Short mmCIF file of C-alpha atoms in Angstrom, two decimals:
data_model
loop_
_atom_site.label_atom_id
_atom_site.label_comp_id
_atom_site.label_asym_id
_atom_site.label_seq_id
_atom_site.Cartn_x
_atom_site.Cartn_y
_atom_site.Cartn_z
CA UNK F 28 105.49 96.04 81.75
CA UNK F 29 105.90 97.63 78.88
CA UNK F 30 103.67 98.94 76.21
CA UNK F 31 104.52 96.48 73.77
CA UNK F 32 104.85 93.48 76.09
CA UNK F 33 100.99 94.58 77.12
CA UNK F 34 100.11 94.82 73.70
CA UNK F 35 101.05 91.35 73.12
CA UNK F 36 100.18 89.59 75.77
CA UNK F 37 96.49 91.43 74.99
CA UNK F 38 96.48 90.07 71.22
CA UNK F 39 97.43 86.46 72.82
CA UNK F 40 94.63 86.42 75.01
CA UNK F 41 92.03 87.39 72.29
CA UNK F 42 93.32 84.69 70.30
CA UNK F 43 92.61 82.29 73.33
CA UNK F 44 89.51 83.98 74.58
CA UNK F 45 87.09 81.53 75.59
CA UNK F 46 83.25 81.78 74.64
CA UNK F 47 81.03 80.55 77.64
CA UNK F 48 77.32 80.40 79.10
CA UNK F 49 77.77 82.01 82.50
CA UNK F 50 75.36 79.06 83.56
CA UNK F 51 77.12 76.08 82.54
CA UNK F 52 80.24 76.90 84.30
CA UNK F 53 79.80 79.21 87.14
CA UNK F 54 77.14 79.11 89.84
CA UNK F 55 76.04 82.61 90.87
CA UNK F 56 75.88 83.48 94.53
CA UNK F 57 75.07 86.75 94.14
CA UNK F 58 76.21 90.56 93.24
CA UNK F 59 79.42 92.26 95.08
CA UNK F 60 79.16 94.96 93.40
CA UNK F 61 78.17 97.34 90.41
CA UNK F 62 79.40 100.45 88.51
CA UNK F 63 79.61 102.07 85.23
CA UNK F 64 82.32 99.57 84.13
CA UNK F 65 79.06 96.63 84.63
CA UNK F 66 78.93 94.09 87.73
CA UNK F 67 80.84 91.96 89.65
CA UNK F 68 79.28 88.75 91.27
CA UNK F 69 79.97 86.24 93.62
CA UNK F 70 80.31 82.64 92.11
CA UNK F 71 81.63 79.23 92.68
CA UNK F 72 83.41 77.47 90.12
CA UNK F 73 81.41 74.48 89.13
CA UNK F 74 83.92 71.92 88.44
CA UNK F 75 86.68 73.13 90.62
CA UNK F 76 84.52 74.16 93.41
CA UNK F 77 86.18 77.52 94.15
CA UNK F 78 84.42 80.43 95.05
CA UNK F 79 85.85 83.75 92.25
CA UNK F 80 84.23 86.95 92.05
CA UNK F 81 83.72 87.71 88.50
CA UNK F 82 84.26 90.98 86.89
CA UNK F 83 81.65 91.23 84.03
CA UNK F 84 81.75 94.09 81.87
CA UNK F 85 78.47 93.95 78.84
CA UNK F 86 80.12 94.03 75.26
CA UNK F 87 77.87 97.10 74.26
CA UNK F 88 79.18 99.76 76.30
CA UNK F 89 82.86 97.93 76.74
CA UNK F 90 85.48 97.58 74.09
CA UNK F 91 86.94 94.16 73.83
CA UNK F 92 90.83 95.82 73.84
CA UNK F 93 90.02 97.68 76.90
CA UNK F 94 88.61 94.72 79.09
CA UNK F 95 91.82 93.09 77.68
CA UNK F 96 94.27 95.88 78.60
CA UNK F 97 92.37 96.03 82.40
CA UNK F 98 93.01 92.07 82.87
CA UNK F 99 96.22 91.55 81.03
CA UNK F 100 97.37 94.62 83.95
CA UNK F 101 95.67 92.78 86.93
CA UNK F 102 97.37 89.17 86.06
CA UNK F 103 100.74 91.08 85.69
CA UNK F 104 100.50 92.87 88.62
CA UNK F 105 98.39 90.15 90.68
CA UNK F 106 101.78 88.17 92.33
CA UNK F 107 101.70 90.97 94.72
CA UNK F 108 100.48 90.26 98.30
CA UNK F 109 98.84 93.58 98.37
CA UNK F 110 96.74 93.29 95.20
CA UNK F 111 93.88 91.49 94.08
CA UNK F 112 94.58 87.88 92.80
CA UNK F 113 93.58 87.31 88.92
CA UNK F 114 92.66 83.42 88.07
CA UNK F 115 93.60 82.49 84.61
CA UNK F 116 90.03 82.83 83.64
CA UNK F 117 88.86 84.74 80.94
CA UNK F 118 85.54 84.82 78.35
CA UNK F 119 83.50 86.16 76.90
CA UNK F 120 79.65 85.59 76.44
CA UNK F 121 77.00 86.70 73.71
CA UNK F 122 76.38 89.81 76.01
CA UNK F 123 79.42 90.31 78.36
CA UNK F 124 83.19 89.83 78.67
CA UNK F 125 84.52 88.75 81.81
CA UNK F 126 87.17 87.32 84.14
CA UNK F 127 87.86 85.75 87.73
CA UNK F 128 89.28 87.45 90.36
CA UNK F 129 90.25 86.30 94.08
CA UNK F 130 86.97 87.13 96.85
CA UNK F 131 87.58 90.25 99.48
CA UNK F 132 85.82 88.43 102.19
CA UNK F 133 85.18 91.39 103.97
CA UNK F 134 84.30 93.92 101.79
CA UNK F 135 86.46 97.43 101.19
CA UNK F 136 87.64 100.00 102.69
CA UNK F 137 84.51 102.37 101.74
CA UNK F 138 81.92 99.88 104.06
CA UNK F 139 83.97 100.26 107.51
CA UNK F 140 84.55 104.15 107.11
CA UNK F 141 82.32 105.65 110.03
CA UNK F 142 80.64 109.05 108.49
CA UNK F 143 82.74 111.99 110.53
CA UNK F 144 84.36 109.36 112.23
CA UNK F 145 86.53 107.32 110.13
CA UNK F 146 88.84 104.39 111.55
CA UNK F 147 91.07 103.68 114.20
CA UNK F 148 94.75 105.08 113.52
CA UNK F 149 96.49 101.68 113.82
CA UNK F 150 94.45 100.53 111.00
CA UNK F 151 94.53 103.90 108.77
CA UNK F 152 98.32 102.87 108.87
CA UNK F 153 98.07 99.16 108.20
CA UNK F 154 96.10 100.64 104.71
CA UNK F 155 98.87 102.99 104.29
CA UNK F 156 101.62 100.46 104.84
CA UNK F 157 100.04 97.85 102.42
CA UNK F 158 98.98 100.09 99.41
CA UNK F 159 101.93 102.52 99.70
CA UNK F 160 103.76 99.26 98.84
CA UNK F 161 101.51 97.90 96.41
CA UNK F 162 101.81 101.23 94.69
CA UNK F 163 105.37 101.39 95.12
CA UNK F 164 105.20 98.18 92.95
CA UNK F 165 102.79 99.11 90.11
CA UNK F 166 104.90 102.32 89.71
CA UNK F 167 107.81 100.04 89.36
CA UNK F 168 106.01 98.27 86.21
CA UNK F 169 105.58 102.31 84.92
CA UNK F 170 101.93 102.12 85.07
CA UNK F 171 99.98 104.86 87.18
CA UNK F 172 96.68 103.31 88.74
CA UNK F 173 94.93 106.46 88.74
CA UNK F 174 91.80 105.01 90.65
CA UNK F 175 92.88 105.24 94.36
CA UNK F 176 89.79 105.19 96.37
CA UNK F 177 88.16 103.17 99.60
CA UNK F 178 85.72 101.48 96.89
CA UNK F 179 88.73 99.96 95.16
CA UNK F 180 90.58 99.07 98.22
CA UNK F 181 89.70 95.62 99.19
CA UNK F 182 89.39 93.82 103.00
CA UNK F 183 90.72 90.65 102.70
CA UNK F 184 90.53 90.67 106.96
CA UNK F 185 89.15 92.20 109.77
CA UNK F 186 90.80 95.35 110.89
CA UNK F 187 92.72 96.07 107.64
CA UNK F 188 95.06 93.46 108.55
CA UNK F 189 95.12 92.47 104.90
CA UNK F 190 94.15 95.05 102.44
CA UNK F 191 94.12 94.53 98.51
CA UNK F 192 94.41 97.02 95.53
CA UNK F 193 91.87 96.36 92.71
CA UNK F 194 90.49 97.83 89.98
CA UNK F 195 93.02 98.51 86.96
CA UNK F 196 90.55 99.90 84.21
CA UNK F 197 91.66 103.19 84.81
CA UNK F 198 95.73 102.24 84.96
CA UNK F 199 98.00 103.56 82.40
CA UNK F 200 101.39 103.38 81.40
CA UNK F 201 103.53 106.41 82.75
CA UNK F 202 103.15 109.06 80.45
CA UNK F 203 100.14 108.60 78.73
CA UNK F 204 97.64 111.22 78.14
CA UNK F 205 94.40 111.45 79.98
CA UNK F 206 91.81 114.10 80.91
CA UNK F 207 91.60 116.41 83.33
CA UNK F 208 88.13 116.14 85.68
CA UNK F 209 85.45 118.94 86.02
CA UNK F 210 83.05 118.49 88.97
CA UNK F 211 83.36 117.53 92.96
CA UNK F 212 86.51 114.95 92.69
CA UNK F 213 88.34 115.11 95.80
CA UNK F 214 90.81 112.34 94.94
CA UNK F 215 91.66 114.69 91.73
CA UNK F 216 95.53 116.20 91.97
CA UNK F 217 95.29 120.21 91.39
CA UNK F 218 97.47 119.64 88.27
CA UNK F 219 94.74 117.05 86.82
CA UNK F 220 91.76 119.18 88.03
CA UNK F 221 90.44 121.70 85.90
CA UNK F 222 88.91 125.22 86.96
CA UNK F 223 85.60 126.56 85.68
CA UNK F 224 86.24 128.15 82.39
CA UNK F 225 89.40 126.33 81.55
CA UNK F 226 89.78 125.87 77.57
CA UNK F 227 89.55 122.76 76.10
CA UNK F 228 91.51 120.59 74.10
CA UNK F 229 95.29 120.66 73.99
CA UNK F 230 97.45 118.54 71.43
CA UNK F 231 96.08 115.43 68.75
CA UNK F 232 93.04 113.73 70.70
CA UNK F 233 93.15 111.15 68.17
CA UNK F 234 96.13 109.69 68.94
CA UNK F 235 95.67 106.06 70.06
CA UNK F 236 92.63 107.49 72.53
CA UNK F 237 89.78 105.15 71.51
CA UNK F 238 89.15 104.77 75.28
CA UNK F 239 89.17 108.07 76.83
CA UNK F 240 85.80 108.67 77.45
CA UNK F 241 85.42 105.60 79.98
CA UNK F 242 89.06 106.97 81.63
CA UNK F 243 86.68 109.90 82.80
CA UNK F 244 83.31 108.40 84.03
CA UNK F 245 85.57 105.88 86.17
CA UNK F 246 87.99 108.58 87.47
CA UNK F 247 85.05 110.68 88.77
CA UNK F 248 82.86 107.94 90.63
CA UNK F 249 82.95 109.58 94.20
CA UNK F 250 79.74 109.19 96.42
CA UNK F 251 78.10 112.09 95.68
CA UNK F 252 76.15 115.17 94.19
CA UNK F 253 78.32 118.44 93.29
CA UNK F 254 76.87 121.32 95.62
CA UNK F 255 77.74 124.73 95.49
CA UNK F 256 78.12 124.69 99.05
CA UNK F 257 80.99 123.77 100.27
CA UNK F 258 79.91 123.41 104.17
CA UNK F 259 76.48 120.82 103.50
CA UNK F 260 77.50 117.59 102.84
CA UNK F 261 78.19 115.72 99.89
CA UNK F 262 75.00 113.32 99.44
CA UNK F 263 74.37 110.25 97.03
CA UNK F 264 73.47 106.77 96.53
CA UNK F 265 74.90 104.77 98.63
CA UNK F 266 74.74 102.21 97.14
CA UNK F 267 75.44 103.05 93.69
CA UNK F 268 78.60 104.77 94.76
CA UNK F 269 78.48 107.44 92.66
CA UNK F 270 76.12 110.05 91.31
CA UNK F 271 77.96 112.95 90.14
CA UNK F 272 76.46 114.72 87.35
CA UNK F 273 77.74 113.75 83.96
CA UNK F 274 77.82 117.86 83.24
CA UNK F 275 80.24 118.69 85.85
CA UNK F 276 82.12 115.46 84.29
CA UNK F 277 82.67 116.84 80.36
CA UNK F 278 86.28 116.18 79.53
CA UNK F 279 88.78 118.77 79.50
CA UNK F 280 92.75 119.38 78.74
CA UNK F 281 94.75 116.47 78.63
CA UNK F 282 97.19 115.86 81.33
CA UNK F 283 100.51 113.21 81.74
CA UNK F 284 99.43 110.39 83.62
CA UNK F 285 102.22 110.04 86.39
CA UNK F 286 102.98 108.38 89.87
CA UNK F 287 102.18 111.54 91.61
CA UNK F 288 98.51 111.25 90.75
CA UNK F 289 98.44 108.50 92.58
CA UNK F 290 100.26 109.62 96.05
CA UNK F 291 98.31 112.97 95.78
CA UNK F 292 94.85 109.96 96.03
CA UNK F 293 96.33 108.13 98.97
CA UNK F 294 96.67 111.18 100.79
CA UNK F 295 93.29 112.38 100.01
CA UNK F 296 92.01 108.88 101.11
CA UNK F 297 94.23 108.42 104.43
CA UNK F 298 92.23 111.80 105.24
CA UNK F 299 89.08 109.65 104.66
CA UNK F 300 90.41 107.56 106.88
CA UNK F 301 91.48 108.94 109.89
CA UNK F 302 88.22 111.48 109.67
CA UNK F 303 85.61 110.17 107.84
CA UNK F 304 85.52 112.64 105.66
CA UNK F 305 87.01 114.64 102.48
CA UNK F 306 89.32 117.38 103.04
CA UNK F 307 87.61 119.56 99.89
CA UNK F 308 85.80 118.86 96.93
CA UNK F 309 88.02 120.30 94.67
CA UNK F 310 92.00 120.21 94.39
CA UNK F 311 91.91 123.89 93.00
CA UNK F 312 91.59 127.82 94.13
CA UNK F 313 87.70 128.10 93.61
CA UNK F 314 87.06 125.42 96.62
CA UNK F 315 87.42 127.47 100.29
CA UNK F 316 88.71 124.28 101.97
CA UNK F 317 91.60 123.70 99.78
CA UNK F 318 92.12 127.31 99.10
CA UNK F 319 92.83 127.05 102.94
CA UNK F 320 95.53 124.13 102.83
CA UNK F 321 97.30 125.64 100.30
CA UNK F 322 97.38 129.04 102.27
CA UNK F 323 99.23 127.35 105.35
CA UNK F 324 100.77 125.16 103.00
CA UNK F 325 102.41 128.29 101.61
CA UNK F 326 102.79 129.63 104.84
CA UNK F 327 104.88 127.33 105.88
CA UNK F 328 107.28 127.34 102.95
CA UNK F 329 108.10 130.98 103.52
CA UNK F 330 108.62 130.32 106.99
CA UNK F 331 111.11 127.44 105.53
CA UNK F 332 109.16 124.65 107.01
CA UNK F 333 110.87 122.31 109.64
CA UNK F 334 114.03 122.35 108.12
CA UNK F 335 114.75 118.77 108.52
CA UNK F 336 114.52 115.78 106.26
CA UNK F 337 114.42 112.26 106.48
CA UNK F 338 117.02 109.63 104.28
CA UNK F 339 114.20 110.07 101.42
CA UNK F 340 114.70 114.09 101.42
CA UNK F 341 110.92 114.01 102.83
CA UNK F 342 110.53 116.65 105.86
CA UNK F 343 110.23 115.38 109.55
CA UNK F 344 107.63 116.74 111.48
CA UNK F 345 108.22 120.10 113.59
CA UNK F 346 108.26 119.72 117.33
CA UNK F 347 106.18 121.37 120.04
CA UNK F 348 108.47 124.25 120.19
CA UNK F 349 108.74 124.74 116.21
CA UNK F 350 104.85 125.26 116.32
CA UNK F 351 104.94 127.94 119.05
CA UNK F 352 108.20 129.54 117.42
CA UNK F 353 105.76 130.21 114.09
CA UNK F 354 102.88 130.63 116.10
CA UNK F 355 98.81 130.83 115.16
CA UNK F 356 99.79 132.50 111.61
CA UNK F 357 100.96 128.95 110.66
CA UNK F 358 98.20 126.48 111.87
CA UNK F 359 96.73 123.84 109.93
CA UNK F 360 93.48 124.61 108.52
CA UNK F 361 90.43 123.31 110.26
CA UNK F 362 90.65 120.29 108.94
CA UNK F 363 93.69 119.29 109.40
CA UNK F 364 94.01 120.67 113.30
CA UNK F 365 93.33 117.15 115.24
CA UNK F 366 96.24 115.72 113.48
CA UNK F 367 99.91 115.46 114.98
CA UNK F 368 103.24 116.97 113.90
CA UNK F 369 103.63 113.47 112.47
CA UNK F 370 100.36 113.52 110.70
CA UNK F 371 100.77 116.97 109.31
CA UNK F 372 104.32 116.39 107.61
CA UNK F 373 102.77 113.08 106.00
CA UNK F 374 100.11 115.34 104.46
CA UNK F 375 102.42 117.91 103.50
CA UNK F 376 104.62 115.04 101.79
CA UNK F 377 101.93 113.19 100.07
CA UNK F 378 99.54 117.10 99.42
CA UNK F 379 102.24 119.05 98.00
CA UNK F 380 100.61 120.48 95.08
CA UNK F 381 104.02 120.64 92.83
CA UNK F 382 104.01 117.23 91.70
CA UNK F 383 107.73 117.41 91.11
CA UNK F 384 108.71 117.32 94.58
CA UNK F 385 105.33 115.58 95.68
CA UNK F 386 106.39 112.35 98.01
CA UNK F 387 106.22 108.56 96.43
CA UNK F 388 103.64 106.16 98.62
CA UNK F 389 107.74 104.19 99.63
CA UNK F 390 108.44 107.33 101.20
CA UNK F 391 105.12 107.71 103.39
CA UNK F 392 106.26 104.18 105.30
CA UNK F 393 108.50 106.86 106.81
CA UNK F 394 105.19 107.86 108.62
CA UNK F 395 104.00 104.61 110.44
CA UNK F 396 105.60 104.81 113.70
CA UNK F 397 104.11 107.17 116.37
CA UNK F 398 100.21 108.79 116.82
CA UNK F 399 98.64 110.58 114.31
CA UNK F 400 95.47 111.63 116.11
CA UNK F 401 95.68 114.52 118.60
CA UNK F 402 93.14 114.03 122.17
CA UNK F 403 89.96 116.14 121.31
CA UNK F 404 89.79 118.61 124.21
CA UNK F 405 87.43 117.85 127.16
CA UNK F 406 87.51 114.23 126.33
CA UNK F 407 89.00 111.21 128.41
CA UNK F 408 89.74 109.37 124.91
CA UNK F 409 91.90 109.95 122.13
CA UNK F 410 90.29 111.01 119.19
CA UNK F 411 89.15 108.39 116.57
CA UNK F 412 91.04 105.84 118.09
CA UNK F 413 89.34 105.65 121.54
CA UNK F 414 86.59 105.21 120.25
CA UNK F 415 86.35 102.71 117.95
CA UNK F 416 89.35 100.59 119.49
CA UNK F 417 87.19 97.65 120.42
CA UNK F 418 85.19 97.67 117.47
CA UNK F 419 84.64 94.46 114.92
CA UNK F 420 82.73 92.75 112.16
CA UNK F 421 79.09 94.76 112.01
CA UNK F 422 79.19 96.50 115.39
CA UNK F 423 78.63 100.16 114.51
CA UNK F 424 79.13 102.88 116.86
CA UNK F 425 76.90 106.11 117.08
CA UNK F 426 78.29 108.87 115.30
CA UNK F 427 79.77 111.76 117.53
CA UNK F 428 77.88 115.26 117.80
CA UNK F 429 81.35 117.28 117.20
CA UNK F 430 84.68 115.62 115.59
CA UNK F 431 86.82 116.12 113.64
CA UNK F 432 84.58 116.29 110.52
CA UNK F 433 82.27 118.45 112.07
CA UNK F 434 84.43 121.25 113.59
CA UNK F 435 85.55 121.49 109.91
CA UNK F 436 82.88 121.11 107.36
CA UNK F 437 83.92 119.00 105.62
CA UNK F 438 82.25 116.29 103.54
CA UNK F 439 81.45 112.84 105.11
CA UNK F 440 81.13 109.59 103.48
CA UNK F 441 77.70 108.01 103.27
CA UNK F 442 78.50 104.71 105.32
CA UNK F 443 77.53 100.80 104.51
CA UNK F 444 77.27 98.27 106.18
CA UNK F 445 79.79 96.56 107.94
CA UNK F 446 79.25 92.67 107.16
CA UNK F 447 82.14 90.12 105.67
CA UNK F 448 80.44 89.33 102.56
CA UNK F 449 81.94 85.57 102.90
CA UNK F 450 83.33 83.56 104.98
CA UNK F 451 86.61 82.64 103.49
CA UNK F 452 89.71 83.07 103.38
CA UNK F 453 91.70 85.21 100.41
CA UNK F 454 93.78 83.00 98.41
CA UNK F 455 94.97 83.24 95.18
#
């Protein structure tokens, strides 16, 4: 879609924007969800009987062309099997705009991840499978979601078998300007994260920017307090989902919203995954834990990496004897040491911190065949995956005293529950 087109269709849809009472046409279940953008609630359509979770944003901290611009995107883009359905239903009220979306009946991604522990393998790559390909298709449209995260990642069945992209208040047209993020934002590419001390400013910021302050409120909203510590965990409201300080969150250079940003996020988040936990805070040199990846990162580069490419030009993983021909100079960092050759190369293909060369989500389906978990030594089971194989619906699992997250620092998530939040089934 292009600008214009979405420019349009927005000015259509104000002209035909409906004026409601919540009350006389929706009965209210209850709340799904809540964030800086406002709420979104459970309800069933009155006269048509269908159950729509509505996005409601409140008119006083929202601008009417923004809340246009996010659901003129999601109808657009909504024909997809792998993102979030959009009902032809849009108002506004005295106090909020709003519009009806399709119910996740079980949740997102964010309430299944196991702190330290993550998910099984087999459904880290159903999630990769279905949003490299809903990706693949927003990025065909030229718009750059720029939100990538469990929260936004919807469960429309148990075991990932049907995953949805949501959330499009963030998504931009490729190209546009936005602002780089201060503060703990692991989803954050290096080239959009900015160091301690970086300048401000950079070209005309009033250029056609009247919603740039939202872009980086919403960008940041990770589940958790900045620490100077990189080894004690991230902590927060859980339930909020997202307490960073607005400090750490003052806007800085502006950046080129592109695809990359978003393969650089789903490699951050199939790390989330598979662990439990976030690789680093911070995408730059400051932060120990990435300053790590990027040294074997490097390392490997000089050593001319595997030397072999798939059809995509993306490299193939190494193979036992590779490793031991480079030897312990070249191992992953901590972090990254229970994951196979396979694993690694996916990493290294989505993590590249040129952006240039950085692999497209279509070419991480290269990925999906084979393990990506490593057996822990001096257990019977296989990682992440043995132990969480036979697990469904609210059953939880104790968390391990060493993993994966554990032998590496790094940050784990601050788990929810596990309960479908309805029992239907996701239809547009």
């Amino acid at each position: 879609m292009s600008s214009l087109a979405l420019e349009e269709l927005c000015h259509l849809t104000a002209q035909s924007l409906t004026s409601l009472e919540l009350r006389d046409h929706f009965r209210v279940i209850r709340q799904l969800g809540e964030g800086s953008y406002g709420e979104v609630l459970l309800a069933i359509h009155k006269e048509k009987g269908t159950p729509m979770a509505l996005k409601l944003c409140p008119r006083r901290s929202s601008s009417k062309l923004s809340f246009l611009r996010e659901y003129c995107v999601s109808l657009s883009l909504s024909a997809h099997p792998s993102i979030i359905g959009v009902f032809g239903i849009v108002f506004q009220t005295p106090l909020l705009f709003g519009f009806a979306q399709e119910v996740a009946a079980w949740g997102d991604l964010f309430q299944i991840i196991l702190p330290q522990v993550g998910v099984p393998p087999l459904w880290a790559q159903r999630v990769l499978s279905q949003l490299s390909l809903a990706l693949d298709f927003l990025h065909s449209k030229a718009l750059v979601h720029r939100d990538v995260k469990p929260e936004n990642v919807l469960l429309c069945g148990p075991e990932c078998r049907r995953i949805k992209l949501s959330d499009f208040g963030l998504t931009k047209h490729r190209g546009s300007r936005v602002r780089g993020t201060r503060g703990p934002v692991p989803y954050s590419a290096p080239e959009l994260t900015i160091e301690e001390g970086e300048g401000e400013g950079g070209g005309d910021e009033g250029e056609g920017l009247s919603d740039i302050g939202s872009d980086v409120t919403a960008t940041a909203d990770i589940n958790g307090n900045a620490n100077a510590n990189v080894n004690v965990n991230v902590s927060g409201n859980a339930k909020a989902k997202g307490n960073v300080p607005a400090a750490s969150l003052s806007p800085g250079p502006w950046r080129l919203a592109l695809p990359s940003l978003d393969s650089w996020a789903l490699g951050v988040l199939t790390f989330c995954l598979l662990t439990g936990c976030f690789p680093w805070e911070r995408s730059c040199p400051s932060d120990p834990l990435y300053r790590d990846f990027i040294r074997w990162f490097e390392s490997r580069d000089s050593a001319g990496g595997t030397g072999r490419t798939g059809s995509s030009g993306v490299e193939l993983p190494a193979d036992e004897d590779e490793n031991e021909k480079w030897g312990s100079a070249h191992l992953p960092p901590a972090q990254f040491r229970s994951f196979t050759p396979l694993a690694l190369s996916l990493f290294r293909g989505l993590l590249t911190p040129n952006p240039q060369v950085r692999a497209t989500p279509r070419e991480a389906l290269e990925y999906l065949r084979g393990p990506w978990v490593n057996e822990r030594e001096g257990e019977g089971e296989g990682g992440v995956e043995g132990e969480r194989g036979g697990e469904t619906g609210g059953e939880r699992e104790e968390e391990r005293g060493e993993g994966v997250g554990n032998s590496a620092k790094t940050q784990p998530f601050i788990s929810l529950s596990v309960e479908p939040v309805l029992e239907i089934h996701c239809e547009h």
